[in-house]
């Protein structure tokens, strides 16, 4: 009887241990599912290249093309704007300097009136504030480099194809933020080109509830959206910094892609 009891007790303890481990695993998995309710909630940053490149020949050809294209207007020195073209540095998601350090921005002439309205609203309602441009019209070669940075990740659909392009490749989109009268960028909760779900309006409510974003950060985003939307721009739900002059469908029907 003693040996039977010992075996039974051992089995009982083993089963209890296994049950505890099973419950622990379920709890961990449930916790992970709760924390990362969406695939794109998982922290992600594209792998930086071992040998960062500068696309100087292509960038110079692009500026030459944009300067001569009558449909494009340079906005580099417009009053109320400040250039911070991230793709003209190595400080961007690709790790490459796609614009070879060039800080010159262009938009399609049809988008210019909307940009001017944005600046007029800021001058009237936010004296001393400026719009900081992260990117404007974008050449197709740069779009291809951006796409390559996320291929094979959960974020591949976040970046338009290097063949079919996005609205930047028509000159009809702007990536931007607001700087206050001291020149400091408003705190938007994430950096430009963040791949977090809370980087867009679609994830703001959840991020606010969890504490990932503060009310001030959300209010800053709302301020930027208000200015841009009243000026006629269309916001992108997944990126607080991105604004289109028109919808994607309208753009693809009425405008040509850049040839380079």
Short mmCIF file of C-alpha atoms in Angstrom, two decimals:
data_model
loop_
_atom_site.label_atom_id
_atom_site.label_comp_id
_atom_site.label_asym_id
_atom_site.label_seq_id
_atom_site.Cartn_x
_atom_site.Cartn_y
_atom_site.Cartn_z
CA UNK A 1 0.00 0.00 0.00
CA UNK A 2 2.86 2.37 0.76
CA UNK A 3 4.37 2.06 -2.71
CA UNK A 4 0.97 2.48 -4.38
CA UNK A 5 0.31 5.58 -2.32
CA UNK A 6 3.73 7.01 -3.22
CA UNK A 7 3.19 6.42 -6.91
CA UNK A 8 -0.26 7.94 -6.72
CA UNK A 9 1.06 10.98 -4.89
CA UNK A 10 3.84 11.35 -7.42
CA UNK A 11 1.38 11.16 -10.30
CA UNK A 12 -0.82 13.66 -8.57
CA UNK A 13 2.04 16.11 -8.09
CA UNK A 14 3.21 15.59 -11.68
CA UNK A 15 -0.28 16.18 -13.06
CA UNK A 16 -0.65 19.27 -10.90
CA UNK A 17 2.67 20.60 -12.15
CA UNK A 18 1.72 19.93 -15.75
CA UNK A 19 -1.65 21.58 -15.22
CA UNK A 20 0.03 24.62 -13.69
CA UNK A 21 2.44 24.87 -16.60
CA UNK A 22 -0.43 24.54 -19.06
CA UNK A 23 -2.37 27.31 -17.34
CA UNK A 24 0.76 29.47 -17.27
CA UNK A 25 1.30 29.01 -21.00
CA UNK A 26 -2.34 29.84 -21.69
CA UNK A 27 -2.02 32.96 -19.54
CA UNK A 28 1.11 34.06 -21.38
CA UNK A 29 -0.48 33.49 -24.77
CA UNK A 30 -3.66 35.23 -23.68
CA UNK A 31 -1.64 38.15 -22.35
CA UNK A 32 0.29 38.40 -25.61
CA UNK A 33 -2.93 38.32 -27.58
CA UNK A 34 -4.36 41.03 -25.35
CA UNK A 35 -1.29 43.25 -25.60
CA UNK A 36 -0.91 42.72 -29.34
CA UNK A 37 -4.51 42.62 -30.51
CA UNK A 38 -3.30 43.50 -33.99
CA UNK A 39 -0.33 42.10 -35.86
CA UNK A 40 0.97 45.60 -36.37
CA UNK A 41 0.95 46.29 -32.60
CA UNK A 42 4.19 44.31 -32.36
CA UNK A 43 7.18 46.68 -32.10
CA UNK A 44 8.95 46.80 -35.44
CA UNK A 45 11.82 48.70 -36.98
CA UNK A 46 13.19 47.82 -40.42
CA UNK A 47 16.67 46.31 -40.35
CA UNK A 48 19.31 48.92 -41.17
CA UNK A 49 21.58 48.15 -44.13
CA UNK A 50 25.15 47.05 -43.44
CA UNK A 51 26.37 49.50 -46.06
CA UNK A 52 24.09 52.59 -46.24
CA UNK A 53 23.91 54.10 -49.70
CA UNK A 54 23.61 57.65 -51.03
CA UNK A 55 21.60 57.86 -54.23
CA UNK A 56 23.37 60.95 -55.51
CA UNK A 57 23.11 60.39 -59.27
CA UNK A 58 19.42 59.54 -59.09
CA UNK A 59 18.71 62.41 -56.68
CA UNK A 60 20.36 64.98 -58.92
CA UNK A 61 18.46 63.66 -61.94
CA UNK A 62 15.24 63.91 -59.93
CA UNK A 63 15.83 67.54 -58.92
CA UNK A 64 16.69 68.42 -62.51
CA UNK A 65 13.49 66.77 -63.72
CA UNK A 66 11.31 68.35 -61.00
CA UNK A 67 12.78 71.80 -61.65
CA UNK A 68 11.82 71.62 -65.32
CA UNK A 69 8.43 69.90 -65.06
CA UNK A 70 5.77 72.61 -65.41
CA UNK A 71 3.37 70.57 -63.25
CA UNK A 72 5.68 70.75 -60.25
CA UNK A 73 6.32 73.75 -58.03
CA UNK A 74 9.23 74.08 -55.61
CA UNK A 75 8.14 74.88 -52.05
CA UNK A 76 11.58 74.84 -50.39
CA UNK A 77 11.66 78.53 -49.52
CA UNK A 78 7.97 79.21 -48.95
CA UNK A 79 7.26 81.39 -45.93
CA UNK A 80 5.84 79.34 -43.08
CA UNK A 81 7.59 76.13 -44.14
CA UNK A 82 10.70 74.44 -42.82
CA UNK A 83 12.48 71.61 -44.60
CA UNK A 84 13.38 68.43 -42.73
CA UNK A 85 13.46 65.96 -45.60
CA UNK A 86 14.31 62.75 -43.76
CA UNK A 87 15.06 60.85 -46.96
CA UNK A 88 17.81 63.37 -47.61
CA UNK A 89 19.58 61.96 -44.53
CA UNK A 90 20.45 58.52 -43.18
CA UNK A 91 17.92 59.09 -40.37
CA UNK A 92 14.97 57.27 -41.92
CA UNK A 93 13.46 53.79 -42.00
CA UNK A 94 15.55 52.63 -44.97
CA UNK A 95 18.90 53.69 -43.49
CA UNK A 96 19.85 55.11 -46.89
CA UNK A 97 20.25 58.74 -47.93
CA UNK A 98 17.90 58.61 -50.89
CA UNK A 99 18.13 62.33 -51.73
CA UNK A 100 21.91 62.69 -51.29
CA UNK A 101 21.52 65.37 -48.63
CA UNK A 102 19.38 67.57 -50.91
CA UNK A 103 16.74 69.53 -49.00
CA UNK A 104 14.56 70.72 -51.88
CA UNK A 105 10.85 69.88 -51.98
CA UNK A 106 8.27 70.03 -54.77
CA UNK A 107 4.50 69.55 -55.05
CA UNK A 108 2.10 69.33 -57.97
CA UNK A 109 0.78 72.76 -58.89
CA UNK A 110 -2.78 71.55 -58.18
CA UNK A 111 -1.82 70.91 -54.55
CA UNK A 112 -0.23 74.32 -54.07
CA UNK A 113 -3.49 76.23 -53.33
CA UNK A 114 -4.28 73.77 -50.54
CA UNK A 115 -0.83 74.19 -49.05
CA UNK A 116 -1.24 77.96 -49.15
CA UNK A 117 -4.60 77.65 -47.37
CA UNK A 118 -2.93 75.54 -44.68
CA UNK A 119 -0.31 78.22 -44.16
CA UNK A 120 -2.94 80.97 -44.05
CA UNK A 121 -4.87 79.11 -41.33
CA UNK A 122 -1.69 78.66 -39.30
CA UNK A 123 -0.72 82.33 -39.66
CA UNK A 124 -4.18 83.36 -38.46
CA UNK A 125 -4.78 80.82 -35.69
CA UNK A 126 -1.27 79.80 -34.61
CA UNK A 127 1.01 82.83 -35.02
CA UNK A 128 4.66 81.87 -35.09
CA UNK A 129 3.98 78.21 -35.88
CA UNK A 130 5.41 76.55 -38.99
CA UNK A 131 4.80 73.44 -41.06
CA UNK A 132 7.80 71.12 -41.11
CA UNK A 133 8.05 69.11 -44.32
CA UNK A 134 9.36 65.54 -44.00
CA UNK A 135 8.64 64.61 -47.63
CA UNK A 136 6.70 65.93 -50.62
CA UNK A 137 6.86 64.85 -54.27
CA UNK A 138 8.80 61.58 -54.29
CA UNK A 139 10.62 59.96 -57.24
CA UNK A 140 9.82 56.35 -58.08
CA UNK A 141 13.34 55.11 -57.31
CA UNK A 142 12.92 56.32 -53.72
CA UNK A 143 9.55 54.59 -53.49
CA UNK A 144 11.21 51.32 -54.51
CA UNK A 145 13.87 51.70 -51.80
CA UNK A 146 11.17 52.36 -49.19
CA UNK A 147 9.15 49.35 -50.28
CA UNK A 148 12.17 47.08 -50.12
CA UNK A 149 12.67 48.01 -46.45
CA UNK A 150 9.38 46.36 -45.42
CA UNK A 151 8.97 43.49 -47.90
CA UNK A 152 8.29 40.24 -46.05
CA UNK A 153 7.14 41.98 -42.85
CA UNK A 154 3.62 42.55 -41.45
CA UNK A 155 4.02 46.14 -42.65
CA UNK A 156 4.55 45.46 -46.34
CA UNK A 157 1.12 46.91 -47.17
CA UNK A 158 1.94 50.14 -45.35
CA UNK A 159 4.23 51.22 -48.19
CA UNK A 160 3.03 51.67 -51.77
CA UNK A 161 4.63 49.66 -54.54
CA UNK A 162 7.71 50.97 -56.30
CA UNK A 163 5.94 50.17 -59.58
CA UNK A 164 2.39 51.44 -59.11
CA UNK A 165 3.34 54.15 -56.62
CA UNK A 166 1.47 56.18 -54.05
CA UNK A 167 0.27 59.80 -54.02
CA UNK A 168 3.76 61.10 -53.25
CA UNK A 169 4.73 59.80 -56.69
CA UNK A 170 2.20 62.15 -58.27
CA UNK A 171 3.32 65.16 -56.24
CA UNK A 172 -0.03 65.13 -54.47
CA UNK A 173 0.92 64.13 -50.92
CA UNK A 174 2.82 65.73 -48.07
CA UNK A 175 4.43 64.28 -44.95
CA UNK A 176 4.66 66.98 -42.33
CA UNK A 177 4.27 68.17 -38.76
CA UNK A 178 3.83 71.39 -36.78
CA UNK A 179 6.54 73.33 -34.97
CA UNK A 180 5.66 75.90 -32.32
CA UNK A 181 6.91 79.48 -32.08
CA UNK A 182 10.16 78.28 -30.49
CA UNK A 183 10.84 75.98 -33.42
CA UNK A 184 10.18 72.79 -31.46
CA UNK A 185 8.18 70.05 -33.12
CA UNK A 186 4.88 69.32 -31.40
CA UNK A 187 4.92 65.98 -29.59
CA UNK A 188 2.84 63.56 -31.68
CA UNK A 189 3.65 60.46 -29.63
CA UNK A 190 5.66 58.72 -32.36
CA UNK A 191 8.28 59.81 -34.82
CA UNK A 192 7.67 60.28 -38.53
CA UNK A 193 7.47 56.94 -40.37
CA UNK A 194 6.74 54.95 -37.22
CA UNK A 195 5.18 51.55 -37.93
CA UNK A 196 3.25 51.34 -34.68
CA UNK A 197 -0.51 51.06 -35.02
CA UNK A 198 -0.83 54.05 -32.69
CA UNK A 199 1.05 56.14 -35.27
CA UNK A 200 -2.29 56.61 -37.01
CA UNK A 201 -5.74 57.79 -36.04
CA UNK A 202 -6.98 54.22 -36.32
CA UNK A 203 -5.00 53.19 -33.21
CA UNK A 204 -5.22 56.34 -31.12
CA UNK A 205 -8.17 55.42 -28.89
CA UNK A 206 -6.63 52.11 -27.82
CA UNK A 207 -3.22 53.77 -27.27
CA UNK A 208 -4.81 56.52 -25.20
CA UNK A 209 -6.62 53.98 -23.02
CA UNK A 210 -3.45 51.93 -22.51
CA UNK A 211 -1.31 54.98 -21.74
CA UNK A 212 0.85 54.57 -24.83
CA UNK A 213 -0.30 58.03 -25.95
CA UNK A 214 -1.16 61.02 -23.79
CA UNK A 215 -4.12 63.31 -24.31
CA UNK A 216 -1.76 66.14 -25.24
CA UNK A 217 -0.15 64.04 -27.98
CA UNK A 218 -3.57 63.15 -29.41
CA UNK A 219 -4.66 66.80 -29.19
CA UNK A 220 -1.55 67.85 -31.11
CA UNK A 221 -2.45 65.41 -33.87
CA UNK A 222 -6.02 66.69 -33.94
CA UNK A 223 -4.71 70.25 -34.28
CA UNK A 224 -2.60 69.27 -37.29
CA UNK A 225 -5.49 67.34 -38.88
CA UNK A 226 -7.87 70.24 -38.33
CA UNK A 227 -5.59 72.67 -40.14
CA UNK A 228 -4.95 70.33 -43.05
CA UNK A 229 -8.50 69.07 -43.49
CA UNK A 230 -9.96 72.59 -43.47
CA UNK A 231 -7.47 73.46 -46.18
CA UNK A 232 -8.78 70.59 -48.31
CA UNK A 233 -6.32 67.81 -47.56
CA UNK A 234 -7.29 64.17 -46.98
CA UNK A 235 -5.65 62.53 -43.97
CA UNK A 236 -4.31 58.98 -43.95
CA UNK A 237 -5.74 56.95 -41.05
CA UNK A 238 -2.54 54.97 -40.44
CA UNK A 239 -0.10 57.93 -40.37
CA UNK A 240 -0.58 61.16 -38.42
CA UNK A 241 1.93 62.97 -40.69
CA UNK A 242 0.53 62.04 -44.13
CA UNK A 243 -1.96 64.14 -46.10
CA UNK A 244 -3.21 63.74 -49.68
CA UNK A 245 -4.47 66.49 -51.95
CA UNK A 246 -7.06 64.09 -53.41
CA UNK A 247 -8.23 60.54 -52.91
CA UNK A 248 -6.16 57.71 -54.36
CA UNK A 249 -8.91 56.79 -56.85
CA UNK A 250 -9.27 60.35 -58.15
CA UNK A 251 -5.51 60.80 -58.41
CA UNK A 252 -4.91 57.60 -60.37
CA UNK A 253 -7.71 58.51 -62.78
CA UNK A 254 -6.63 62.09 -63.47
CA UNK A 255 -2.85 62.28 -63.01
CA UNK A 256 0.25 60.49 -64.36
CA UNK A 257 2.98 58.92 -62.25
CA UNK A 258 6.43 60.43 -62.34
CA UNK A 259 8.52 58.80 -65.10
CA UNK A 260 11.54 58.30 -62.79
#
